[in-house]
CSV table of C-alpha atoms in Angstrom, one decimal:
chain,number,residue,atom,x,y,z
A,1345,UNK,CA,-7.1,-51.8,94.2
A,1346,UNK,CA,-7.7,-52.9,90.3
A,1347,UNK,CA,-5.7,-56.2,89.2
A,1348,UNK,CA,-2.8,-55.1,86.9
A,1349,UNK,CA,-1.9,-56.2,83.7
A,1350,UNK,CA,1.1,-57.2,83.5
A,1351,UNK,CA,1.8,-56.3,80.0
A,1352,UNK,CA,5.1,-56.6,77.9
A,1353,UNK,CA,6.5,-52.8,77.9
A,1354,UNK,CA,8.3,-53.4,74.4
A,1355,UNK,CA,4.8,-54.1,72.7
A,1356,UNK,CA,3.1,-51.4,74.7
A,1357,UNK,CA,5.8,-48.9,72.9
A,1358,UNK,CA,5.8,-50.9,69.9
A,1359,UNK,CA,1.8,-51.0,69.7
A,1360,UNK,CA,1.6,-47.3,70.2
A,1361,UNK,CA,4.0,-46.1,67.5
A,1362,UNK,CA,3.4,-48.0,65.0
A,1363,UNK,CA,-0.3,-46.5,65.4
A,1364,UNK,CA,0.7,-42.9,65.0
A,1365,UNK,CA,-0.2,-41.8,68.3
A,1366,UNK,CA,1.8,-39.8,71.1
A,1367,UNK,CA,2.2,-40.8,74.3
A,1368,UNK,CA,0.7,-37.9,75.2
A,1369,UNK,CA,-2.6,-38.3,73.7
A,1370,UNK,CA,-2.2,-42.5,74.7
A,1371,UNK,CA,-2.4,-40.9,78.4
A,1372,UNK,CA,-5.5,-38.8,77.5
A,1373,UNK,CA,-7.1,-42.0,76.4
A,1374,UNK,CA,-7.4,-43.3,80.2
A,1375,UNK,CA,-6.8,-40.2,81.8
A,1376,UNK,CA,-3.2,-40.2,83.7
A,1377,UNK,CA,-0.2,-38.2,83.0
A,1378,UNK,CA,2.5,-39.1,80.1
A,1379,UNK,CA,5.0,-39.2,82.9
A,1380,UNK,CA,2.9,-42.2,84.6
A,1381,UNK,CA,1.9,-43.5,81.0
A,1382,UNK,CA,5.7,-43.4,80.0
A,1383,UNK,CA,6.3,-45.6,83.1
A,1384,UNK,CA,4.2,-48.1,81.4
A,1385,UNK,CA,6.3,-48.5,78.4
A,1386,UNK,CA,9.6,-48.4,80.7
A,1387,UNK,CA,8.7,-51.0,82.3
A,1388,UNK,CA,8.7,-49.9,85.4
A,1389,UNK,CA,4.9,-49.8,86.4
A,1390,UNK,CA,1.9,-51.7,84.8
A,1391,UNK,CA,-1.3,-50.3,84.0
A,1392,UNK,CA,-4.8,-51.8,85.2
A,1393,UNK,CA,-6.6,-54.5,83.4
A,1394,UNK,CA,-9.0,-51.6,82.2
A,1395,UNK,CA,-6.4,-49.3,81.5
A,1396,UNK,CA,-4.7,-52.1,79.2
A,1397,UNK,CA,-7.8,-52.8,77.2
A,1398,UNK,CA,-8.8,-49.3,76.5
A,1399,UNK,CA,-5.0,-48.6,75.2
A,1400,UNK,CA,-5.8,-52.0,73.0
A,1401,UNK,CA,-8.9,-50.8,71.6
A,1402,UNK,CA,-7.3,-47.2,70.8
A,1403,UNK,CA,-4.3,-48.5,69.1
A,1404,UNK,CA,-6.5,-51.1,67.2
A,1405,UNK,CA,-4.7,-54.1,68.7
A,1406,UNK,CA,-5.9,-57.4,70.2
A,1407,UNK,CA,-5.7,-56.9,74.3
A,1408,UNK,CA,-4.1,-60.6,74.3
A,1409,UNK,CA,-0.9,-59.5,72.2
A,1410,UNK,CA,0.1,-57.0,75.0
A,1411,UNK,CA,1.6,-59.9,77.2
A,1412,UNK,CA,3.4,-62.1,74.6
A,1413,UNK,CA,7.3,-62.3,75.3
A,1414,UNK,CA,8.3,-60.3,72.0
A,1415,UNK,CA,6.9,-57.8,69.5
A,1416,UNK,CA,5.3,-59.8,67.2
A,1417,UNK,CA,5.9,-59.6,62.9
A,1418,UNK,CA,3.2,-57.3,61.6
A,1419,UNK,CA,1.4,-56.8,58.3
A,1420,UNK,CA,3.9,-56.4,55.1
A,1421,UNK,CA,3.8,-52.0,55.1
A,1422,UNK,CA,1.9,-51.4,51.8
A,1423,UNK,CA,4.4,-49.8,48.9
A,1424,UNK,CA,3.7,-46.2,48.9
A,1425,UNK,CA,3.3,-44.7,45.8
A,1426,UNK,CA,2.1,-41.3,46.4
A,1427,UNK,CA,4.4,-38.7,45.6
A,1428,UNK,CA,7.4,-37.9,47.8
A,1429,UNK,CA,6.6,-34.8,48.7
A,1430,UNK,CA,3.3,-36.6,50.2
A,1431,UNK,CA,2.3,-35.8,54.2
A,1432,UNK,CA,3.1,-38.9,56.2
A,1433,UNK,CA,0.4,-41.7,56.3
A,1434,UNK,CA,-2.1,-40.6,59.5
A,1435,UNK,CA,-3.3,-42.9,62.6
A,1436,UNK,CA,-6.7,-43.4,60.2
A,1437,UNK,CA,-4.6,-44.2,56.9
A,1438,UNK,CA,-2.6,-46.6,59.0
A,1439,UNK,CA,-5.8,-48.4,61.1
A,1440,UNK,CA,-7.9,-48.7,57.4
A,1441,UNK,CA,-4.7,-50.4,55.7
A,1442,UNK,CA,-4.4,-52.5,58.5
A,1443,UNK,CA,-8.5,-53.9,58.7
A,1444,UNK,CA,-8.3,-54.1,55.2
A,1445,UNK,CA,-4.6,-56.3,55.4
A,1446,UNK,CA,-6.5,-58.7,58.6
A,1447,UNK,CA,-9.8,-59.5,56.4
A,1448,UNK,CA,-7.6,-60.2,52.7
A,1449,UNK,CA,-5.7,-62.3,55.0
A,1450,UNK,CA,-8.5,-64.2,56.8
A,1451,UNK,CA,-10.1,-64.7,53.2
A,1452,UNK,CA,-6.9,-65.9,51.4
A,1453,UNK,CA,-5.8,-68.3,54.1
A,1454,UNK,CA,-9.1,-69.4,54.0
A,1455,UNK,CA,-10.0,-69.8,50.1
A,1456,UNK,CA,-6.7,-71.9,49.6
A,1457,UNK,CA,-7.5,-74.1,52.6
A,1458,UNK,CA,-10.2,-75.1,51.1
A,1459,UNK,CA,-8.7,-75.1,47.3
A,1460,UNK,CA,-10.3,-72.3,45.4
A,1461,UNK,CA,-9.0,-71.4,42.2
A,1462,UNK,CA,-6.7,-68.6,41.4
A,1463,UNK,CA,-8.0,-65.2,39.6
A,1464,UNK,CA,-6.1,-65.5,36.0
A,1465,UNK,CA,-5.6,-61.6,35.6
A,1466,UNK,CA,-3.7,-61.1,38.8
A,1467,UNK,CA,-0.7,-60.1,37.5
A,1468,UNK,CA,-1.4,-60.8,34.1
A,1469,UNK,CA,0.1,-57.8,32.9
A,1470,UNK,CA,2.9,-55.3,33.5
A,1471,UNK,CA,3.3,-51.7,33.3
A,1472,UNK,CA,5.6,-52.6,30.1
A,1473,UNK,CA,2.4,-53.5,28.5
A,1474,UNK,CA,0.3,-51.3,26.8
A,1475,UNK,CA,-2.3,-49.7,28.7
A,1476,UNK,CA,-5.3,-50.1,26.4
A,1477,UNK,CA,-4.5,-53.8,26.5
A,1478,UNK,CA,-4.6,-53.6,30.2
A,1479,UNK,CA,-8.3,-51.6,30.1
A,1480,UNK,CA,-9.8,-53.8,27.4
A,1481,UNK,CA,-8.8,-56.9,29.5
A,1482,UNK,CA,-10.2,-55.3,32.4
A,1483,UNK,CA,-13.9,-54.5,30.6
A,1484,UNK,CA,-13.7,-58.0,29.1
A,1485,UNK,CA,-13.3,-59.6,32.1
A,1486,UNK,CA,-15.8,-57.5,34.4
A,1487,UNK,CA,-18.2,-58.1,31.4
A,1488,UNK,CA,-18.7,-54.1,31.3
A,1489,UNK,CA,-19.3,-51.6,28.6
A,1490,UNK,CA,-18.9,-48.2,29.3
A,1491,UNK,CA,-21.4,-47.1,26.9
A,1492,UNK,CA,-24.7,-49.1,28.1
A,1493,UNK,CA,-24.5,-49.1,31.6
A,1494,UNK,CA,-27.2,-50.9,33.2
A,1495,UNK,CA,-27.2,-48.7,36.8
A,1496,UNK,CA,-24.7,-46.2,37.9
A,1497,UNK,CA,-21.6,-46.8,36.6
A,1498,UNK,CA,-19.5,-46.6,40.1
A,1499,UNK,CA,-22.7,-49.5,41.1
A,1500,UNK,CA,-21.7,-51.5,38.5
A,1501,UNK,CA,-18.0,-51.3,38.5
A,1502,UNK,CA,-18.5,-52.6,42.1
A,1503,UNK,CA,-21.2,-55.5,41.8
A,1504,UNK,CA,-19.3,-57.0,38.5
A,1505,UNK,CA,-15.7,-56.5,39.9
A,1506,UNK,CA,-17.0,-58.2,43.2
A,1507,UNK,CA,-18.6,-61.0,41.0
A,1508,UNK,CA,-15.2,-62.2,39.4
A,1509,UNK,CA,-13.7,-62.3,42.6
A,1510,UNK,CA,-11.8,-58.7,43.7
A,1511,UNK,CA,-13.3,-57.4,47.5
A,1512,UNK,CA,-14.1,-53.7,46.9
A,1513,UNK,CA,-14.3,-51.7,50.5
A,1514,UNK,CA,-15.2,-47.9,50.7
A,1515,UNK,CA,-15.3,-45.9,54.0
A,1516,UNK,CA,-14.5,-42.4,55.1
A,1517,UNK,CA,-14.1,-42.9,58.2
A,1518,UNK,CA,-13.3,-45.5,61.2
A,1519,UNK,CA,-15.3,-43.8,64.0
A,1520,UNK,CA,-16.2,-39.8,64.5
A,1521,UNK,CA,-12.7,-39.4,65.5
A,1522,UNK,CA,-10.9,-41.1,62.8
A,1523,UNK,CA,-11.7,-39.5,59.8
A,1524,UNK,CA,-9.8,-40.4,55.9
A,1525,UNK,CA,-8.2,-37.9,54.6
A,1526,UNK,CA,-8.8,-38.0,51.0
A,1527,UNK,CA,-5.5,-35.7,50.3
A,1528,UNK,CA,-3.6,-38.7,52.4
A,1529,UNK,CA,-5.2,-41.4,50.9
A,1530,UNK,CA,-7.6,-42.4,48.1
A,1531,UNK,CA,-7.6,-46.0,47.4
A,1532,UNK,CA,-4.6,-48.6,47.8
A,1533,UNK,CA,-5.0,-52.4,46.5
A,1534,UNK,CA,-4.3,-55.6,47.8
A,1535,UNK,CA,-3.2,-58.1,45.1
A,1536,UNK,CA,-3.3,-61.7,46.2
A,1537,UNK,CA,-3.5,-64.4,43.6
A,1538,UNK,CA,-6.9,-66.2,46.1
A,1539,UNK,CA,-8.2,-62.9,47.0
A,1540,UNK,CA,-7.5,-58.9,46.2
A,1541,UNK,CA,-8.6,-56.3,47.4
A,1542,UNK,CA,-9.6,-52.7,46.6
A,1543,UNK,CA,-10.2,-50.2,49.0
A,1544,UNK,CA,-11.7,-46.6,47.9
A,1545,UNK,CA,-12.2,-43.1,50.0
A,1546,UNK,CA,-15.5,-42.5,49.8
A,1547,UNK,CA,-15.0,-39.4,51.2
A,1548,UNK,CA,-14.7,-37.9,47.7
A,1549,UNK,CA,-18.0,-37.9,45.0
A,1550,UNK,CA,-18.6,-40.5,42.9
A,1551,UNK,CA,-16.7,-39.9,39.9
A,1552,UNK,CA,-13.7,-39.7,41.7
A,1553,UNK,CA,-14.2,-42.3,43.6
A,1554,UNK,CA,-15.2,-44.1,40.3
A,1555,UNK,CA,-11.7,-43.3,39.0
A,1556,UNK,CA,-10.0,-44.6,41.9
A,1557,UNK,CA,-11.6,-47.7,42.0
A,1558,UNK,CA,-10.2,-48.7,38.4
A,1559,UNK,CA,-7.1,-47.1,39.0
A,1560,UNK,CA,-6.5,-49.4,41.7
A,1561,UNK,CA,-8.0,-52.6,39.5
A,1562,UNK,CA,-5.5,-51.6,37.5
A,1563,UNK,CA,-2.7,-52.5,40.3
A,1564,UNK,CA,-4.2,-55.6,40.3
A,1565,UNK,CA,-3.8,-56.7,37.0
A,1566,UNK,CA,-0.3,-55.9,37.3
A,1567,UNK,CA,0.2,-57.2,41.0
A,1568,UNK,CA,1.5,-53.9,42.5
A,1569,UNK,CA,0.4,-53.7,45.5
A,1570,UNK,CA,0.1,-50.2,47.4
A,1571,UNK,CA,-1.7,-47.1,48.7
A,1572,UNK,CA,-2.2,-44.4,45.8
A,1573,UNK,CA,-3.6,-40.8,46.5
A,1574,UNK,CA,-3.7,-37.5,43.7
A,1575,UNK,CA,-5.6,-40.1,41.5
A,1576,UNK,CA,-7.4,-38.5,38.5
A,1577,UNK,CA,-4.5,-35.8,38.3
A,1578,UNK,CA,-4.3,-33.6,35.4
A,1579,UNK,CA,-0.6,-34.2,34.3
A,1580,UNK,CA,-0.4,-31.9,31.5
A,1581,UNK,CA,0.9,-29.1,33.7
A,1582,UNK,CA,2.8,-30.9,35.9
A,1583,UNK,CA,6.2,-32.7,35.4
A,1584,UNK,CA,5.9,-36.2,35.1
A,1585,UNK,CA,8.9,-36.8,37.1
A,1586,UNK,CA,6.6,-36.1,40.2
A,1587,UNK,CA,4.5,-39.1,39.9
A,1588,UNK,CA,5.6,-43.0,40.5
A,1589,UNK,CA,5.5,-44.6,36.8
A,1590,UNK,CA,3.2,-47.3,38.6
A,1591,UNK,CA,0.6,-44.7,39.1
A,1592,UNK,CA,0.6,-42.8,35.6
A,1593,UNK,CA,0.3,-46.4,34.3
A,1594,UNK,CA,-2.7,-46.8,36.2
A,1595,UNK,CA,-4.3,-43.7,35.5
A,1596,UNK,CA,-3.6,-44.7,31.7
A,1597,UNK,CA,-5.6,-47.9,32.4
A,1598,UNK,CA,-8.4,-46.5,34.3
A,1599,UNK,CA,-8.7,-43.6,31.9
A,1600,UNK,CA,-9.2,-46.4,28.8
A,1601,UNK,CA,-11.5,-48.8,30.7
A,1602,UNK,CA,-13.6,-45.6,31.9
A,1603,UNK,CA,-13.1,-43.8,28.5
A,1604,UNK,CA,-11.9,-46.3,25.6
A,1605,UNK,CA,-10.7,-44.5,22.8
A,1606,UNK,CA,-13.7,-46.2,19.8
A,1607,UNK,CA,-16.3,-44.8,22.3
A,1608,UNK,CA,-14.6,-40.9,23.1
A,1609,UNK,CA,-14.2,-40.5,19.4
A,1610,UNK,CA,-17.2,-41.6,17.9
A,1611,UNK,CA,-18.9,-38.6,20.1
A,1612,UNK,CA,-20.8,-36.1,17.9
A,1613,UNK,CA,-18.8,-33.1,16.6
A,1614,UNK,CA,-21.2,-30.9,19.2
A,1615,UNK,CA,-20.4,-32.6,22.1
A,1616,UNK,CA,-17.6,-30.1,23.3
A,1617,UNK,CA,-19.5,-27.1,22.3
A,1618,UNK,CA,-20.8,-26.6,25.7
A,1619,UNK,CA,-20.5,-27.1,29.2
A,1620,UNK,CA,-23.7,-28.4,30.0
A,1621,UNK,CA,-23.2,-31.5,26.8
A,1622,UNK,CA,-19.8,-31.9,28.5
A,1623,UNK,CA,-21.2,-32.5,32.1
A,1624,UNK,CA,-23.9,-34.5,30.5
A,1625,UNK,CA,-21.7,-37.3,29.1
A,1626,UNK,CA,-19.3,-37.2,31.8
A,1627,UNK,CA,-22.1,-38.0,34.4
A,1628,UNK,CA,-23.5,-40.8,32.0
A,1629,UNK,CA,-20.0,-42.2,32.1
A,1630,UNK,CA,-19.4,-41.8,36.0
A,1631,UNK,CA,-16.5,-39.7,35.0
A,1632,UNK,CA,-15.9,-36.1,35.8
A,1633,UNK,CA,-15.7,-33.4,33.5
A,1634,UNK,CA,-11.8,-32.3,34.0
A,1635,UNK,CA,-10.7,-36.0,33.0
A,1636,UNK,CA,-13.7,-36.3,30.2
A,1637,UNK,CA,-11.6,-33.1,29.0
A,1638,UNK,CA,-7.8,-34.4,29.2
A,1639,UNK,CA,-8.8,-37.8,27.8
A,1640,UNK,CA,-10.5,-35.2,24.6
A,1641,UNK,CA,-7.3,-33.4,24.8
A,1642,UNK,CA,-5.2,-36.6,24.4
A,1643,UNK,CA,-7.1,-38.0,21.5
A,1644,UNK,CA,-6.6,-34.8,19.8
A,1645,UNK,CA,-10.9,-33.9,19.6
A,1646,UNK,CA,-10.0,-30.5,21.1
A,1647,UNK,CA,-6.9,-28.2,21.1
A,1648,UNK,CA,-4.7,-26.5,24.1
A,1649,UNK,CA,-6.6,-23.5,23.4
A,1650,UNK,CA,-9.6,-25.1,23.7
A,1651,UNK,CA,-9.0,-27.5,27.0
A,1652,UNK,CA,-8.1,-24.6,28.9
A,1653,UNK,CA,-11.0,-22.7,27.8
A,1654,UNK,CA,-13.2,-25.4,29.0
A,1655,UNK,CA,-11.7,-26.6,32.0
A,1656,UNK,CA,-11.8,-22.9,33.3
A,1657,UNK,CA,-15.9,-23.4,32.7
A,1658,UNK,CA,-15.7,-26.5,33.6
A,1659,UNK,CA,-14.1,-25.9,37.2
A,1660,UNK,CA,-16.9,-22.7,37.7
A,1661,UNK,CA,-19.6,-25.7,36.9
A,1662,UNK,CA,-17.9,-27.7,39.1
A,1663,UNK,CA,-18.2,-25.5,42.1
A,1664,UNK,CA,-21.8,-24.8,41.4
A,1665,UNK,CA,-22.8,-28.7,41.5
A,1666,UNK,CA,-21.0,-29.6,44.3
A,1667,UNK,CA,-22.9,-26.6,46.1
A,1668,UNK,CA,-26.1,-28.2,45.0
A,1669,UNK,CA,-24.9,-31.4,46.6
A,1670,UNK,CA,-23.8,-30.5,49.8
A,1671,UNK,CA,-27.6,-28.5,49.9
A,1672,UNK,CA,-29.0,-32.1,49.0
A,1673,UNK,CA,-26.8,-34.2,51.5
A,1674,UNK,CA,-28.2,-31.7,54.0
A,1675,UNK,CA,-31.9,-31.8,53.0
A,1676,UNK,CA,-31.5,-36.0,52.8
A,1677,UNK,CA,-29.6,-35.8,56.2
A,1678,UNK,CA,-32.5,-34.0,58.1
A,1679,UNK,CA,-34.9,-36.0,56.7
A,1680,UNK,CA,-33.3,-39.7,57.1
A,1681,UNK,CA,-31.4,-38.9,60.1
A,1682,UNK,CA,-27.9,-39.7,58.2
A,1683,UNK,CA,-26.6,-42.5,56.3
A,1684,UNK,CA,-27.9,-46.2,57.5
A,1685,UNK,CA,-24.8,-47.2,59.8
A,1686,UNK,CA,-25.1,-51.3,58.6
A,1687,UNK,CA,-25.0,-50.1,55.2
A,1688,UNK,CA,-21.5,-48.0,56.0
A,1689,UNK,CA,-20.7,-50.9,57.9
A,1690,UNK,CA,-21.2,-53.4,55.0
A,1691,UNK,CA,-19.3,-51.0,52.4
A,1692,UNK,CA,-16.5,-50.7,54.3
A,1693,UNK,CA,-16.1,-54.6,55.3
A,1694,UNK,CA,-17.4,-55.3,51.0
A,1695,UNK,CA,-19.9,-57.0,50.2
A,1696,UNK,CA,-18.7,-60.2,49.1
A,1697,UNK,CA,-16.3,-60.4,52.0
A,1698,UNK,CA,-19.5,-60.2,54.1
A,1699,UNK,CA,-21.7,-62.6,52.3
A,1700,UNK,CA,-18.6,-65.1,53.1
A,1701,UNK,CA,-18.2,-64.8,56.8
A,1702,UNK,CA,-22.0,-64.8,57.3
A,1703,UNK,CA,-22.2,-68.0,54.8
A,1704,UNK,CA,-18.9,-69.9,56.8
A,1705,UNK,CA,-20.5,-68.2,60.1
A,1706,UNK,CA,-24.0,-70.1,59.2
A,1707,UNK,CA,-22.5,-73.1,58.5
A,1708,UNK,CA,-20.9,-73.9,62.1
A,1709,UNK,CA,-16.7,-73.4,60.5
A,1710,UNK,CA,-16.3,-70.3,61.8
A,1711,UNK,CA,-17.1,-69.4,65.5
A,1712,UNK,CA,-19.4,-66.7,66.4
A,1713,UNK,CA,-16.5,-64.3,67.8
A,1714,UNK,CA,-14.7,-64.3,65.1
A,1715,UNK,CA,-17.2,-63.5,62.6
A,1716,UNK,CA,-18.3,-60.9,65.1
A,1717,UNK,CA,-14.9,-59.4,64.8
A,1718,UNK,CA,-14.4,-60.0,60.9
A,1719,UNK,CA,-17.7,-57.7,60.5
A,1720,UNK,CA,-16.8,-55.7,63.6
A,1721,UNK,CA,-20.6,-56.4,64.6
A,1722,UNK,CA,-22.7,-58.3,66.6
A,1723,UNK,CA,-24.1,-61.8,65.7
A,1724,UNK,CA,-27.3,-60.3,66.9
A,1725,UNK,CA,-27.3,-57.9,64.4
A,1726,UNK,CA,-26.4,-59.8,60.9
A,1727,UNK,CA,-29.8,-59.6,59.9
A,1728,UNK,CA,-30.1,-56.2,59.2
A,1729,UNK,CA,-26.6,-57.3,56.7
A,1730,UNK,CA,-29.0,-60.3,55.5
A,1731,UNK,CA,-32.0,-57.3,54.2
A,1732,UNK,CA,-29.4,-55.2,52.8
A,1733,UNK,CA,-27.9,-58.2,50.9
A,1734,UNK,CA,-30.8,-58.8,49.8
């Protein structure tokens, strides 16, 4: 007969829940009935040793913390400022937030242990400020000009954002099973005076992902941490009211770091008078063309008349390139045999957060497990990080 585990019940429950999973699909996971999983978290049985750390690995949870006396105090919930009438977080919103929260953590802990300076423009500014302020500081400090990028801009938002000290991480999904909902969940940000982080869906294209990413730099600079989702919204049909004042500040930021106001207006007079001069600047900006068009709209370069006129073009375009996409992701996919996993892998744990662990990893203060778990990869295997890196 297998050895039981003889597991605290309460953190069994506890685990479960708080990972968004019934206990119905908890007894699919090692195949017994919810009656005799429910038994479990009553207290009145125990599950097998096995049983215990497949239920562990499924509800992303060490296996040791199942036998500690109480339920122990878990990660701060993230503020949620997604609209109200937003769906509930999902099991794959929750597990992301909570990876991301166990890494910032890990890096913090560690970079004031060993006395690294704080980032100045945490929290530098507030959503009383004015958001141009906010967006210049932002471009002055990542050492970026919207206008003369030197690779794509989404590229080099990343490399110089990760250079000054912010850990970006994009993913769409945890495993084949746990897939991001980009309606749930675009981006959320982690501000912490040592080390903040960004995390973007990449489940969405570039320019919205793009847009995202600053958004959420944006909660940086004013220390507001939380998850964000209908990011890149066009407001102007849509009652304010709707939207937390946090997030239309930070779409005000990212659409003036993206889009600054000397650059938008010193466009030529033709730039609006067709769709194809439209879609052209918006790619050379990383932007796309509905929020090239509301910024124009704001700024007064076009009229109502004349936004809605284009965005109805604009959205037919839209449809036709993201066609052509998903026929070129399918051509690249058959050819490469997907995406390279270690360089999912290394997007999702960022860059910068990778170089360290391998760096503390190399230099004997930090023992092989745990960088194994901080990448969620083998030891073996941080090579093919070390050519990627490079």
């Amino acid at each position: 007969m297998a050895d039981k585990a003889f597991i605290t019940s309460e953190i069994l429950k506890w685990a479960r829940k708080s990972a968004k999973i019934s206990a119905e699909d908890a007894a699919k996971k090692i195949s017994v009935s919810p009656e005799k999983y429910l038994t479990w978290e009553d207290g009145v049985d125990f599950p097998t040793i096995r049983q215990a750390k497949i239920l562990a690995k499924s509800f992303r949870r060490p296996f040791s913390l199942f036998f500690l006396p109480e339920i122990p105090k878990d990660f701060h919930p993230l503020q949620d400022y997604r609209r109200d009438d937003s769906q509930e977080l999902d099991t794959a919103s929750l597990f992301i937030i909570r990876e991301v929260q166990e890494k910032q953590n890990w890096i913090s802990q560690l970079f004031e242990e060993i006395g690294e300076s704080t980032l100045p423009f945490v929290g530098k500014y507030s959503i009383n400020d004015n958001p141009e302020t906010v967006a210049k500081d932002i471009l002055d400090t990542l050492k970026i000009n919207p206008s003369d990028y030197k690779k794509t801009p989404i590229s080099e938002w990343i490399d110089k954002a990760e250079s000054a000290g912010i850990f970006i991480s994009r993913a769409s999904f945890l495993h084949s099973r746990l897939v991001l909902d980009k309606d749930l969940i675009q981006g959320f940000a982690i501000t912490d005076k040592y080390a903040p982080f960004v995390f973007v869906n990449s489940k969405n294209w570039n320019a919205p992902q793009l847009f995202t990413l600053v958004h959420e730099l944006a909660h940086i600079w004013i220390a507001k941490s939380g998850v964000s989702n209908e990011i890149e919204i066009d407001f102007i049909d849509k009652p304010k009211s709707k939207f937390h004042p946090v997030e239309l500040f930070c779409n005000q930021v990212a659409a003036n770091a993206l889009m600054p106001k000397e650059l938008i207006t010193q466009l030529g007079n033709d730039t609006f008078e067709s769709n194809n001069k439209i879609f052209k600047q918006s790619k050379e900006l990383g932007i796309s063309s509905f929020a090239f068009l509301v910024r124009a709209l704001n700024l007064n370069l076009i009229s109502q008349s004349e936004y809605k006129s284009l965005k109805q073009h604009a959205q037919n375009e839209f449809e036709k390139f993201l066609e052509r996409e998903k026929i070129k992701k399918e051509k690249q996919k058959e050819r490469k045999g997907g995406p390279d996993a270690y360089l999912l892998r290394l997007n999702k744990n960022s860059k910068l957060f990778t170089r360290i662990v391998m760096d503390s990893f190399k230099n004997g203060s930090l023992s092989p497990s745990t960088a194994s778990n901080l990448l969620n990869t083998q030891i073996n295997k941080f090579q093919k990080f070390e050519k990627l890196l490079a």
